[in-house]
Coordinates of C-alpha atoms in Angstrom, one line a residue:
X1 CA 124.4 79.6 95.7
X2 CA 126.1 78.6 92.4
X3 CA 124.5 79.7 89.2
X4 CA 123.6 76.9 86.8
X5 CA 126.0 76.3 84.0
X6 CA 125.0 77.4 80.5
X7 CA 123.5 74.6 78.3
X8 CA 126.6 74.6 76.1
X9 CA 128.9 73.9 78.9
X10 CA 126.6 71.2 80.3
X11 CA 126.5 69.4 76.8
X12 CA 130.2 69.8 76.4
X13 CA 130.9 68.2 79.8
X14 CA 128.5 65.3 79.3
X15 CA 129.5 64.5 75.7
X16 CA 133.2 64.8 76.5
X17 CA 132.8 62.5 79.6
X18 CA 131.1 59.9 77.5
X19 CA 134.0 60.1 75.0
X20 CA 136.5 59.7 77.8
X21 CA 134.9 56.6 79.2
X22 CA 134.6 55.0 75.8
X23 CA 138.1 56.0 74.6
X24 CA 139.6 54.6 77.9
X25 CA 138.0 51.2 77.4
X26 CA 138.8 51.1 73.6
X27 CA 142.4 52.3 74.0
X28 CA 143.2 49.6 76.7
X29 CA 141.6 47.0 74.6
X30 CA 143.3 48.0 71.4
X31 CA 146.8 48.1 72.8
X32 CA 146.5 44.9 74.8
X33 CA 144.9 42.9 71.9
X34 CA 147.1 44.5 69.4
X35 CA 150.2 43.4 71.3
X36 CA 148.9 39.8 71.8
X37 CA 147.6 39.5 68.3
X38 CA 150.8 41.0 66.7
X39 CA 148.8 43.8 64.9
X40 CA 150.7 47.1 64.6
X41 CA 147.8 48.8 63.0
X42 CA 145.5 48.0 66.0
X43 CA 148.3 49.3 68.4
X44 CA 148.5 52.5 66.3
X45 CA 144.7 52.8 66.5
X46 CA 145.1 52.4 70.3
X47 CA 147.6 55.2 70.4
X48 CA 145.1 57.3 68.4
X49 CA 142.6 56.6 71.1
X50 CA 145.0 57.7 73.7
X51 CA 145.4 61.0 71.8
X52 CA 141.6 61.3 71.9
X53 CA 141.8 60.9 75.7
X54 CA 144.3 63.9 75.9
X55 CA 142.1 65.9 73.5
X56 CA 139.0 65.2 75.5
X57 CA 140.7 66.5 78.8
X58 CA 141.8 69.6 76.8
X59 CA 138.2 70.2 75.7
X60 CA 137.0 69.9 79.3
X61 CA 139.5 72.5 80.5
X62 CA 138.8 74.8 77.6
X63 CA 135.0 74.4 78.1
X64 CA 135.4 75.4 81.8
X65 CA 137.3 78.6 81.1
X66 CA 135.6 79.7 77.9
X67 CA 132.3 80.1 79.8
X68 CA 133.8 82.5 82.3
X69 CA 132.2 86.0 82.5
X70 CA 134.2 89.0 81.2
X71 CA 136.7 90.4 83.7
X72 CA 139.2 93.2 84.0
X73 CA 141.8 91.2 81.9
X74 CA 139.3 89.8 79.3
X75 CA 136.7 92.5 78.6
X76 CA 135.0 90.5 75.8
X77 CA 134.9 87.2 77.8
X78 CA 136.9 84.0 77.2
X79 CA 135.4 82.6 74.0
X80 CA 138.8 82.2 72.4
X81 CA 139.7 79.5 74.8
X82 CA 137.7 77.2 72.6
X83 CA 139.7 78.4 69.6
X84 CA 143.0 77.8 71.3
X85 CA 141.8 74.3 72.3
X86 CA 140.9 73.5 68.7
X87 CA 144.4 74.7 67.7
X88 CA 146.0 72.5 70.3
X89 CA 143.9 69.5 69.1
X90 CA 145.0 70.1 65.6
X91 CA 148.6 70.2 66.5
X92 CA 148.3 67.1 68.6
X93 CA 146.7 65.2 65.7
X94 CA 149.4 66.2 63.3
X95 CA 152.1 65.1 65.7
X96 CA 150.4 61.7 66.4
X97 CA 149.8 61.1 62.6
X98 CA 153.3 61.8 61.6
X99 CA 154.5 59.4 64.2
X100 CA 152.2 56.6 62.9
X101 CA 153.3 57.2 59.3
X102 CA 157.0 56.9 60.4
X103 CA 156.2 53.7 62.3
X104 CA 154.3 52.2 59.3
X105 CA 157.4 52.9 57.1
X106 CA 159.7 51.2 59.5
X107 CA 157.5 48.2 59.7
X108 CA 157.4 47.8 55.9
X109 CA 161.2 47.8 55.8
X110 CA 161.3 44.6 58.0
X111 CA 158.3 42.5 56.7
X112 CA 160.0 39.2 57.1
X113 CA 160.2 39.8 60.8
X114 CA 156.4 40.5 61.1
X115 CA 154.5 37.7 62.8
X116 CA 151.0 36.6 61.5
X117 CA 148.2 38.6 62.8
X118 CA 145.5 36.8 65.1
X119 CA 141.9 37.0 64.1
X120 CA 141.0 38.6 67.5
X121 CA 142.6 41.8 66.2
X122 CA 139.8 41.9 63.5
X123 CA 137.0 41.5 66.1
X124 CA 138.4 44.4 68.1
X125 CA 138.9 46.6 65.1
X126 CA 135.2 46.1 63.9
X127 CA 133.9 46.7 67.5
X128 CA 136.0 49.9 67.7
X129 CA 134.7 51.1 64.3
X130 CA 131.1 50.7 65.3
X131 CA 131.7 52.4 68.7
X132 CA 133.5 55.4 67.2
X133 CA 130.8 55.9 64.6
X134 CA 128.1 55.9 67.2
X135 CA 130.1 58.2 69.3
X136 CA 130.5 60.6 66.3
X137 CA 126.8 60.7 65.6
X138 CA 125.9 61.4 69.2
X139 CA 128.5 64.2 69.6
X140 CA 127.8 65.9 66.3
X141 CA 124.1 66.1 67.1
X142 CA 124.8 67.7 70.5
X143 CA 127.4 70.1 69.2
X144 CA 125.1 71.4 66.4
X145 CA 122.3 71.8 68.9
X146 CA 124.3 74.1 71.1
X147 CA 126.3 75.7 68.2
X148 CA 129.8 74.9 69.5
X149 CA 132.7 74.8 66.9
X150 CA 135.0 73.2 69.5
X151 CA 132.5 70.4 70.1
X152 CA 131.9 69.9 66.3
X153 CA 135.7 69.7 65.9
X154 CA 135.8 67.0 68.6
X155 CA 132.9 65.1 67.0
X156 CA 134.7 65.0 63.7
X157 CA 137.7 63.8 65.6
X158 CA 135.7 60.8 66.6
X159 CA 134.7 60.3 62.9
X160 CA 138.3 60.3 61.9
X161 CA 138.7 57.6 64.6
X162 CA 135.9 55.6 62.9
X163 CA 137.6 56.0 59.5
X164 CA 141.0 54.9 60.8
X165 CA 139.5 51.9 62.4
X166 CA 138.0 51.0 59.0
X167 CA 141.4 51.2 57.5
X168 CA 142.9 49.2 60.3
X169 CA 140.2 46.5 59.9
X170 CA 141.0 46.2 56.1
X171 CA 144.7 45.9 56.8
X172 CA 144.0 43.2 59.3
X173 CA 141.8 41.3 56.9
X174 CA 144.6 41.6 54.3
X175 CA 147.2 40.4 56.7
X176 CA 145.0 37.4 57.7
X177 CA 144.8 36.6 54.0
X178 CA 148.6 36.4 53.7
X179 CA 149.5 40.0 52.7
X180 CA 151.4 41.0 55.7
X181 CA 152.4 44.3 54.3
X182 CA 148.8 45.6 54.6
X183 CA 149.0 45.9 58.3
X184 CA 151.9 48.4 58.3
X185 CA 150.3 50.0 55.3
X186 CA 147.2 50.5 57.4
X187 CA 149.3 52.2 60.0
X188 CA 150.7 54.7 57.6
X189 CA 147.3 55.4 56.1
X190 CA 145.7 56.0 59.5
X191 CA 148.7 58.4 60.2
X192 CA 147.9 60.3 57.1
X193 CA 144.2 60.6 57.8
X194 CA 145.1 62.0 61.3
X195 CA 147.5 64.4 60.0
X196 CA 145.0 65.7 57.5
X197 CA 142.3 66.1 60.1
X198 CA 144.7 67.8 62.4
X199 CA 145.7 70.3 59.7
X200 CA 142.1 71.2 59.0
X201 CA 141.3 71.8 62.7
X202 CA 144.5 73.7 63.3
X203 CA 144.2 75.8 60.2
X204 CA 140.7 76.9 60.9
X205 CA 141.6 77.7 64.6
X206 CA 144.6 79.8 63.4
X207 CA 142.3 81.7 61.1
X208 CA 139.9 82.5 63.9
X209 CA 142.7 83.7 66.1
X210 CA 143.7 85.9 63.2
X211 CA 140.3 87.7 63.5
X212 CA 138.6 85.9 60.6
X213 CA 135.4 87.5 59.6
X214 CA 132.0 85.7 59.5
X215 CA 130.9 83.9 56.4
X216 CA 129.3 86.0 53.6
X217 CA 125.8 84.7 54.2
X218 CA 125.8 85.8 57.9
X219 CA 127.4 89.1 57.0
X220 CA 124.8 89.8 54.4
X221 CA 122.0 89.0 56.9
X222 CA 123.6 91.4 59.4
X223 CA 123.7 94.2 56.8
X224 CA 120.0 93.6 55.9
X225 CA 119.1 93.9 59.7
X226 CA 120.9 97.2 59.8
X227 CA 119.4 98.6 56.6
X228 CA 115.8 97.5 57.8
X229 CA 116.2 99.7 61.0
X230 CA 113.9 102.8 60.7
X231 CA 116.1 105.9 60.3
X232 CA 119.1 104.1 58.7
X233 CA 119.8 105.4 55.2
X234 CA 122.8 103.4 54.5
X235 CA 125.4 101.0 56.0
X236 CA 129.2 101.1 55.3
X237 CA 132.4 99.8 56.8
X238 CA 130.7 96.7 58.1
X239 CA 133.3 94.5 59.7
X240 CA 133.1 91.3 61.8
X241 CA 135.6 89.2 63.6
X242 CA 135.2 85.8 65.3
X243 CA 135.7 85.0 68.9
X244 CA 135.3 81.3 69.4
X245 CA 131.8 80.6 68.2
X246 CA 130.7 84.2 68.7
X247 CA 131.6 87.2 66.7
X248 CA 131.9 91.0 67.3
X249 CA 130.4 93.5 64.7
X250 CA 131.5 97.0 63.8
X251 CA 129.4 99.0 61.4
X252 CA 128.8 102.7 60.3
X253 CA 125.2 103.7 59.7
X254 CA 124.1 106.7 57.7
X255 CA 121.3 108.8 59.2
X256 CA 119.7 112.2 58.4
X257 CA 122.5 114.8 59.0
X258 CA 120.4 117.3 61.0
X259 CA 118.7 115.1 63.6
X260 CA 119.6 115.5 67.2
X261 CA 122.3 113.5 69.0
X262 CA 119.6 111.7 71.0
X263 CA 117.7 110.6 67.9
X264 CA 120.9 109.4 66.3
X265 CA 121.7 107.4 69.4
X266 CA 118.2 105.9 69.5
X267 CA 118.6 104.8 65.8
X268 CA 122.0 103.3 66.6
X269 CA 120.7 101.4 69.7
X270 CA 117.8 100.1 67.7
X271 CA 120.1 98.8 65.0
X272 CA 122.4 97.3 67.6
X273 CA 119.7 95.4 69.3
X274 CA 118.5 93.9 66.0
X275 CA 122.0 92.7 65.2
X276 CA 122.3 91.1 68.6
X277 CA 119.4 88.8 67.7
X278 CA 121.8 87.1 65.4
X279 CA 123.0 84.0 67.2
X280 CA 126.6 84.3 66.4
X281 CA 126.9 88.0 67.5
X282 CA 128.4 88.6 71.0
X283 CA 128.4 92.4 70.8
X284 CA 128.1 95.2 68.2
X285 CA 129.5 98.7 67.9
X286 CA 127.4 101.0 65.7
X287 CA 128.9 104.3 64.6
X288 CA 126.5 107.0 63.4
X289 CA 127.5 109.0 60.4
X290 CA 125.6 112.1 59.0
X291 CA 127.2 111.4 55.6
X292 CA 129.1 108.7 53.9
X293 CA 132.8 108.3 54.7
X294 CA 133.8 107.8 51.0
X295 CA 135.2 111.3 50.9
X296 CA 137.6 112.1 53.7
X297 CA 137.3 115.5 55.5
X298 CA 140.0 117.3 57.2
X299 CA 138.1 117.5 60.5
X300 CA 140.9 119.2 62.4
X301 CA 140.6 122.2 60.1
X302 CA 136.9 122.8 60.9
X303 CA 136.1 125.4 63.7
X304 CA 135.1 123.9 67.1
X305 CA 132.1 125.1 69.0
X306 CA 133.9 127.3 71.4
X307 CA 135.6 129.3 68.7
X308 CA 132.4 129.7 66.7
X309 CA 130.6 130.9 69.8
X310 CA 133.2 133.5 70.5
X311 CA 133.1 134.8 66.9
X312 CA 129.3 134.8 66.9
X313 CA 129.2 137.0 70.0
X314 CA 131.7 139.3 68.5
X315 CA 129.5 139.6 65.2
X316 CA 126.2 140.1 67.1
X317 CA 127.3 142.4 69.9
X318 CA 127.4 145.6 67.7
X319 CA 123.7 145.1 66.9
X320 CA 122.7 144.5 70.5
X321 CA 121.8 140.9 69.6
X322 CA 122.2 137.8 71.8
X323 CA 121.2 134.2 70.9
X324 CA 119.5 131.5 72.9
X325 CA 121.4 128.7 71.3
X326 CA 123.0 127.5 68.0
X327 CA 123.3 124.2 66.3
X328 CA 126.3 123.2 64.3
X329 CA 126.2 120.9 61.3
X330 CA 129.6 119.5 60.1
X331 CA 128.9 118.3 56.7
X332 CA 131.0 117.3 53.6
X333 CA 130.4 120.7 51.8
X334 CA 131.2 122.7 55.0
X335 CA 129.8 123.9 58.3
X336 CA 126.1 125.0 58.7
X337 CA 124.7 127.0 61.6
X338 CA 121.3 127.3 63.0
X339 CA 120.8 130.4 65.2
X340 CA 117.9 131.0 67.6
X341 CA 117.7 134.6 68.7
X342 CA 116.0 135.9 72.0
X343 CA 112.7 137.7 71.6
X344 CA 113.1 141.5 71.5
X345 CA 116.9 141.3 71.3
X346 CA 117.8 144.1 69.0
X347 CA 115.1 143.3 66.5
X348 CA 112.6 145.4 68.3
X349 CA 114.4 148.6 67.4
X350 CA 113.9 147.8 63.7
X351 CA 110.4 146.5 64.0
X352 CA 110.7 143.2 62.0
X353 CA 113.2 142.2 59.4
X354 CA 115.7 145.0 60.0
X355 CA 117.9 142.6 62.0
X356 CA 118.5 140.1 59.3
X357 CA 119.2 142.8 56.7
X358 CA 121.5 144.6 59.1
X359 CA 123.6 141.5 60.0
X360 CA 124.4 140.8 56.4
X361 CA 124.4 136.9 56.9
X362 CA 126.4 136.2 53.8
X363 CA 129.2 138.5 55.1
X364 CA 129.0 136.9 58.7
X365 CA 129.1 133.4 57.2
X366 CA 132.3 134.3 55.2
X367 CA 134.0 135.7 58.3
X368 CA 133.1 132.7 60.4
X369 CA 134.3 130.3 57.8
X370 CA 130.9 128.6 57.4
X371 CA 128.9 127.8 54.3
X372 CA 125.5 128.6 55.5
X373 CA 123.6 130.3 58.4
X374 CA 120.0 129.8 59.2
X375 CA 118.5 132.5 61.4
X376 CA 115.4 132.2 63.5
X377 CA 114.2 135.4 65.3
X378 CA 111.2 135.8 67.4
X379 CA 109.2 139.0 66.6
X380 CA 106.2 139.2 68.9
X381 CA 104.3 135.9 68.6
X382 CA 105.7 135.2 65.2
X383 CA 108.9 133.7 64.1
X384 CA 111.0 135.2 61.3
X385 CA 113.4 132.9 59.5
X386 CA 116.3 133.9 57.3
X387 CA 119.0 131.9 55.5
X388 CA 122.4 132.9 54.0

């Protein structure tokens, strides 16, 4: 049984199909009437509507693929199909607009050969203007409801059509009044408007494909979500990058340096789930830091656990001492150790505190290359603590 499509895809399909039907009717009407009424501006607007049809089909294809689930080749999904579609739409508009500007310039050079425009061209231009404005309002409302940048771009594309139809209507009115040069001028103006709109769409899409970050307001809201998480003492290296309408978030959170790994993981997951409540966030990667990364540490020079364990056994074996476990804290100022000794392991011979004195923790710390050792030793039912 096929799973139902997400609401965004359903809205995209519905609104785009409405646009396709309307643009098909308008395009055929504009070109036919433009030829019969000798209006180059109306023909140019018809070509614009034809470009809209092509862009609508691009939107349908991109919408179908962008909603696909992540796979082996696209681990983060296919959201950038929408961005690629927006880039294609922008490029298409620029090409069409430049062609219109060139055509308008050619027509101005031969004004005497331009026949008078028939009034039917004005009727069609006004009808197209009203239709495109209504289409824009419908598409923008649906796009904002489902938060789709591609659908917003397509809606404003419809608004550019309405604006160009207004310019065409003005040019036709001027031509009917005897100023024949206004019709080719309208063609050039429409071309410029289309180029400008295409540049805006194309530039925005190119920025998103270049891993543009989320806007400052959204980024600030994400930072506040992280800081409000219990256990988070600070946030740094917060980075975001857009993927279509969604975004990926990377952040480092500062926690108490001596908590357990599981507690640090719990804090990070809690912070991550908070960030995922932000509508734009697709996924978040939260890195746990015990201290700020402002000062870089030569991690490769610090002793690993295996080496410390071997050296500890060598230090404790002459005293007949073994340990249950030890915890390592890698901090900016150096390495700290927490040792837990077994009950009756060497300390029994001395009675109580002889072990801590015999070990000379300061000397042991120096030989191990650590800055501090905290020792916990069981003596009977009591616990004896020592620090060096």
